[in-house]
Amino acid sequence: MGLWELVDKVLILLYKICGHPVIDYFLGTFLLALLAVVVGEFTISLVFLVNKNHLDRLNIRLANLQQLTMLALKLGDKRSYDACNKEANDTFGRVFFNMVGLSAAALWPAFFALAWMQLRFTGIEFPIPFTGLAVNYVFTFIICYILARMFFGRVKNRLPYFRNIHRMLMEYEKSSAPNIT
């Protein structure tokens, strides 16, 4: 048995909880979305912990360049100001895209879940009353994913691992925020 078949056997269990096909579909899709959210949040925490030293160095460099830029501005040294400002903008871009990459780490499980759902639920549609329209697994997954993200956002601070990571991220955000005066 290959890895994909094993994953399929485990994930399909989420869709066999109560025995009613429609309820099982929506409950299973919500649980799959919740699993994707949890795995994504765990991935973010791992990527952050691995890259923390690099992010620290970038933020220290950015803060130093901001101070040098302001000093050059106060001294009226346009050439130094332009050079420092260019370096600060470049460093800010690196910080920004590192944080975008960190945020994107949360999404890969959702795409994996959708790929699995495509194998299982292609062709199944749910009609929207009075519209003549229908939605498929992608739409229902996205709705369940949003609800799962909202739910997890409310409970994650009660879970020991995520509470500690959240505390660490908040301290990091507070300590690395630029000091603009």
JSON list of N, CA and C in Angstrom, two decimals, residues 74-104:
[
{"chain": "A", "resi": 74, "resn": "LYS", "atom": "N", "xyz": [19.15, 64.12, 9.71]},
{"chain": "A", "resi": 74, "resn": "LYS", "atom": "CA", "xyz": [19.36, 65.23, 10.67]},
{"chain": "A", "resi": 74, "resn": "LYS", "atom": "C", "xyz": [20.62, 66.02, 10.34]},
{"chain": "A", "resi": 75, "resn": "LEU", "atom": "N", "xyz": [21.66, 65.31, 9.87]},
{"chain": "A", "resi": 75, "resn": "LEU", "atom": "CA", "xyz": [22.92, 65.98, 9.54]},
{"chain": "A", "resi": 75, "resn": "LEU", "atom": "C", "xyz": [22.89, 66.64, 8.17]},
{"chain": "A", "resi": 76, "resn": "GLY", "atom": "N", "xyz": [21.82, 66.38, 7.41]},
{"chain": "A", "resi": 76, "resn": "GLY", "atom": "CA", "xyz": [21.72, 66.98, 6.08]},
{"chain": "A", "resi": 76, "resn": "GLY", "atom": "C", "xyz": [22.63, 66.33, 5.05]},
{"chain": "A", "resi": 77, "resn": "ASP", "atom": "N", "xyz": [23.10, 65.12, 5.32]},
{"chain": "A", "resi": 77, "resn": "ASP", "atom": "CA", "xyz": [23.99, 64.40, 4.40]},
{"chain": "A", "resi": 77, "resn": "ASP", "atom": "C", "xyz": [23.15, 63.59, 3.42]},
{"chain": "A", "resi": 78, "resn": "LYS", "atom": "N", "xyz": [22.82, 64.20, 2.29]},
{"chain": "A", "resi": 78, "resn": "LYS", "atom": "CA", "xyz": [21.92, 63.58, 1.31]},
{"chain": "A", "resi": 78, "resn": "LYS", "atom": "C", "xyz": [22.49, 62.28, 0.75]},
{"chain": "A", "resi": 79, "resn": "ARG", "atom": "N", "xyz": [23.78, 62.25, 0.45]},
{"chain": "A", "resi": 79, "resn": "ARG", "atom": "CA", "xyz": [24.38, 61.05, -0.12]},
{"chain": "A", "resi": 79, "resn": "ARG", "atom": "C", "xyz": [24.29, 59.87, 0.86]},
{"chain": "A", "resi": 80, "resn": "SER", "atom": "N", "xyz": [24.61, 60.11, 2.12]},
{"chain": "A", "resi": 80, "resn": "SER", "atom": "CA", "xyz": [24.52, 59.05, 3.14]},
{"chain": "A", "resi": 80, "resn": "SER", "atom": "C", "xyz": [23.07, 58.66, 3.37]},
{"chain": "A", "resi": 81, "resn": "TYR", "atom": "N", "xyz": [22.20, 59.65, 3.39]},
{"chain": "A", "resi": 81, "resn": "TYR", "atom": "CA", "xyz": [20.77, 59.37, 3.56]},
{"chain": "A", "resi": 81, "resn": "TYR", "atom": "C", "xyz": [20.26, 58.46, 2.45]},
{"chain": "A", "resi": 82, "resn": "ASP", "atom": "N", "xyz": [20.58, 58.80, 1.19]},
{"chain": "A", "resi": 82, "resn": "ASP", "atom": "CA", "xyz": [20.13, 58.00, 0.05]},
{"chain": "A", "resi": 82, "resn": "ASP", "atom": "C", "xyz": [20.67, 56.57, 0.13]},
{"chain": "A", "resi": 83, "resn": "ALA", "atom": "N", "xyz": [21.94, 56.43, 0.48]},
{"chain": "A", "resi": 83, "resn": "ALA", "atom": "CA", "xyz": [22.56, 55.10, 0.56]},
{"chain": "A", "resi": 83, "resn": "ALA", "atom": "C", "xyz": [21.92, 54.27, 1.67]},
{"chain": "A", "resi": 84, "resn": "CYS", "atom": "N", "xyz": [21.77, 54.89, 2.85]},
{"chain": "A", "resi": 84, "resn": "CYS", "atom": "CA", "xyz": [21.18, 54.16, 3.99]},
{"chain": "A", "resi": 84, "resn": "CYS", "atom": "C", "xyz": [19.72, 53.83, 3.71]},
{"chain": "A", "resi": 85, "resn": "ASN", "atom": "N", "xyz": [19.00, 54.77, 3.13]},
{"chain": "A", "resi": 85, "resn": "ASN", "atom": "CA", "xyz": [17.59, 54.56, 2.84]},
{"chain": "A", "resi": 85, "resn": "ASN", "atom": "C", "xyz": [17.41, 53.42, 1.83]},
{"chain": "A", "resi": 86, "resn": "LYS", "atom": "N", "xyz": [18.29, 53.37, 0.82]},
{"chain": "A", "resi": 86, "resn": "LYS", "atom": "CA", "xyz": [18.23, 52.30, -0.18]},
{"chain": "A", "resi": 86, "resn": "LYS", "atom": "C", "xyz": [18.46, 50.95, 0.50]},
{"chain": "A", "resi": 87, "resn": "GLU", "atom": "N", "xyz": [19.45, 50.87, 1.35]},
{"chain": "A", "resi": 87, "resn": "GLU", "atom": "CA", "xyz": [19.74, 49.62, 2.08]},
{"chain": "A", "resi": 87, "resn": "GLU", "atom": "C", "xyz": [18.59, 49.25, 3.02]},
{"chain": "A", "resi": 88, "resn": "ALA", "atom": "N", "xyz": [18.02, 50.26, 3.68]},
{"chain": "A", "resi": 88, "resn": "ALA", "atom": "CA", "xyz": [16.89, 50.00, 4.59]},
{"chain": "A", "resi": 88, "resn": "ALA", "atom": "C", "xyz": [15.68, 49.48, 3.81]},
{"chain": "A", "resi": 89, "resn": "ASN", "atom": "N", "xyz": [15.41, 50.06, 2.65]},
{"chain": "A", "resi": 89, "resn": "ASN", "atom": "CA", "xyz": [14.30, 49.57, 1.83]},
{"chain": "A", "resi": 89, "resn": "ASN", "atom": "C", "xyz": [14.53, 48.14, 1.36]},
{"chain": "A", "resi": 90, "resn": "ASP", "atom": "N", "xyz": [15.76, 47.84, 0.98]},
{"chain": "A", "resi": 90, "resn": "ASP", "atom": "CA", "xyz": [16.10, 46.48, 0.55]},
{"chain": "A", "resi": 90, "resn": "ASP", "atom": "C", "xyz": [15.92, 45.49, 1.71]},
{"chain": "A", "resi": 91, "resn": "THR", "atom": "N", "xyz": [16.37, 45.86, 2.88]},
{"chain": "A", "resi": 91, "resn": "THR", "atom": "CA", "xyz": [16.24, 45.00, 4.06]},
{"chain": "A", "resi": 91, "resn": "THR", "atom": "C", "xyz": [14.79, 44.85, 4.45]},
{"chain": "A", "resi": 92, "resn": "PHE", "atom": "N", "xyz": [14.03, 45.94, 4.38]},
{"chain": "A", "resi": 92, "resn": "PHE", "atom": "CA", "xyz": [12.60, 45.85, 4.67]},
{"chain": "A", "resi": 92, "resn": "PHE", "atom": "C", "xyz": [11.92, 44.88, 3.72]},
{"chain": "A", "resi": 93, "resn": "GLY", "atom": "N", "xyz": [12.29, 44.92, 2.45]},
{"chain": "A", "resi": 93, "resn": "GLY", "atom": "CA", "xyz": [11.73, 43.98, 1.46]},
{"chain": "A", "resi": 93, "resn": "GLY", "atom": "C", "xyz": [12.03, 42.54, 1.86]},
{"chain": "A", "resi": 94, "resn": "ARG", "atom": "N", "xyz": [13.23, 42.29, 2.33]},
{"chain": "A", "resi": 94, "resn": "ARG", "atom": "CA", "xyz": [13.59, 40.93, 2.77]},
{"chain": "A", "resi": 94, "resn": "ARG", "atom": "C", "xyz": [12.76, 40.51, 3.98]},
{"chain": "A", "resi": 95, "resn": "VAL", "atom": "N", "xyz": [12.60, 41.40, 4.93]},
{"chain": "A", "resi": 95, "resn": "VAL", "atom": "CA", "xyz": [11.78, 41.10, 6.11]},
{"chain": "A", "resi": 95, "resn": "VAL", "atom": "C", "xyz": [10.34, 40.83, 5.68]},
{"chain": "A", "resi": 96, "resn": "PHE", "atom": "N", "xyz": [9.82, 41.70, 4.83]},
{"chain": "A", "resi": 96, "resn": "PHE", "atom": "CA", "xyz": [8.44, 41.57, 4.38]},
{"chain": "A", "resi": 96, "resn": "PHE", "atom": "C", "xyz": [8.21, 40.24, 3.68]},
{"chain": "A", "resi": 97, "resn": "PHE", "atom": "N", "xyz": [9.08, 39.88, 2.74]},
{"chain": "A", "resi": 97, "resn": "PHE", "atom": "CA", "xyz": [8.86, 38.65, 1.99]},
{"chain": "A", "resi": 97, "resn": "PHE", "atom": "C", "xyz": [9.14, 37.40, 2.83]},
{"chain": "A", "resi": 98, "resn": "ASN", "atom": "N", "xyz": [9.98, 37.53, 3.84]},
{"chain": "A", "resi": 98, "resn": "ASN", "atom": "CA", "xyz": [10.14, 36.41, 4.78]},
{"chain": "A", "resi": 98, "resn": "ASN", "atom": "C", "xyz": [8.84, 36.19, 5.55]},
{"chain": "A", "resi": 99, "resn": "MET", "atom": "N", "xyz": [8.19, 37.28, 5.94]},
{"chain": "A", "resi": 99, "resn": "MET", "atom": "CA", "xyz": [6.93, 37.16, 6.67]},
{"chain": "A", "resi": 99, "resn": "MET", "atom": "C", "xyz": [5.80, 36.66, 5.76]},
{"chain": "A", "resi": 100, "resn": "VAL", "atom": "N", "xyz": [5.80, 37.07, 4.50]},
{"chain": "A", "resi": 100, "resn": "VAL", "atom": "CA", "xyz": [4.81, 36.55, 3.54]},
{"chain": "A", "resi": 100, "resn": "VAL", "atom": "C", "xyz": [5.02, 35.06, 3.36]},
{"chain": "A", "resi": 101, "resn": "GLY", "atom": "N", "xyz": [6.27, 34.65, 3.23]},
{"chain": "A", "resi": 101, "resn": "GLY", "atom": "CA", "xyz": [6.58, 33.23, 3.10]},
{"chain": "A", "resi": 101, "resn": "GLY", "atom": "C", "xyz": [6.15, 32.45, 4.32]},
{"chain": "A", "resi": 102, "resn": "LEU", "atom": "N", "xyz": [6.35, 33.03, 5.48]},
{"chain": "A", "resi": 102, "resn": "LEU", "atom": "CA", "xyz": [5.93, 32.40, 6.72]},
{"chain": "A", "resi": 102, "resn": "LEU", "atom": "C", "xyz": [4.41, 32.22, 6.74]},
{"chain": "A", "resi": 103, "resn": "SER", "atom": "N", "xyz": [3.70, 33.25, 6.32]},
{"chain": "A", "resi": 103, "resn": "SER", "atom": "CA", "xyz": [2.24, 33.15, 6.28]},
{"chain": "A", "resi": 103, "resn": "SER", "atom": "C", "xyz": [1.78, 32.12, 5.25]},
{"chain": "A", "resi": 104, "resn": "ALA", "atom": "N", "xyz": [2.47, 32.04, 4.13]},
{"chain": "A", "resi": 104, "resn": "ALA", "atom": "CA", "xyz": [2.09, 31.08, 3.09]},
{"chain": "A", "resi": 104, "resn": "ALA", "atom": "C", "xyz": [2.29, 29.64, 3.54]}
]
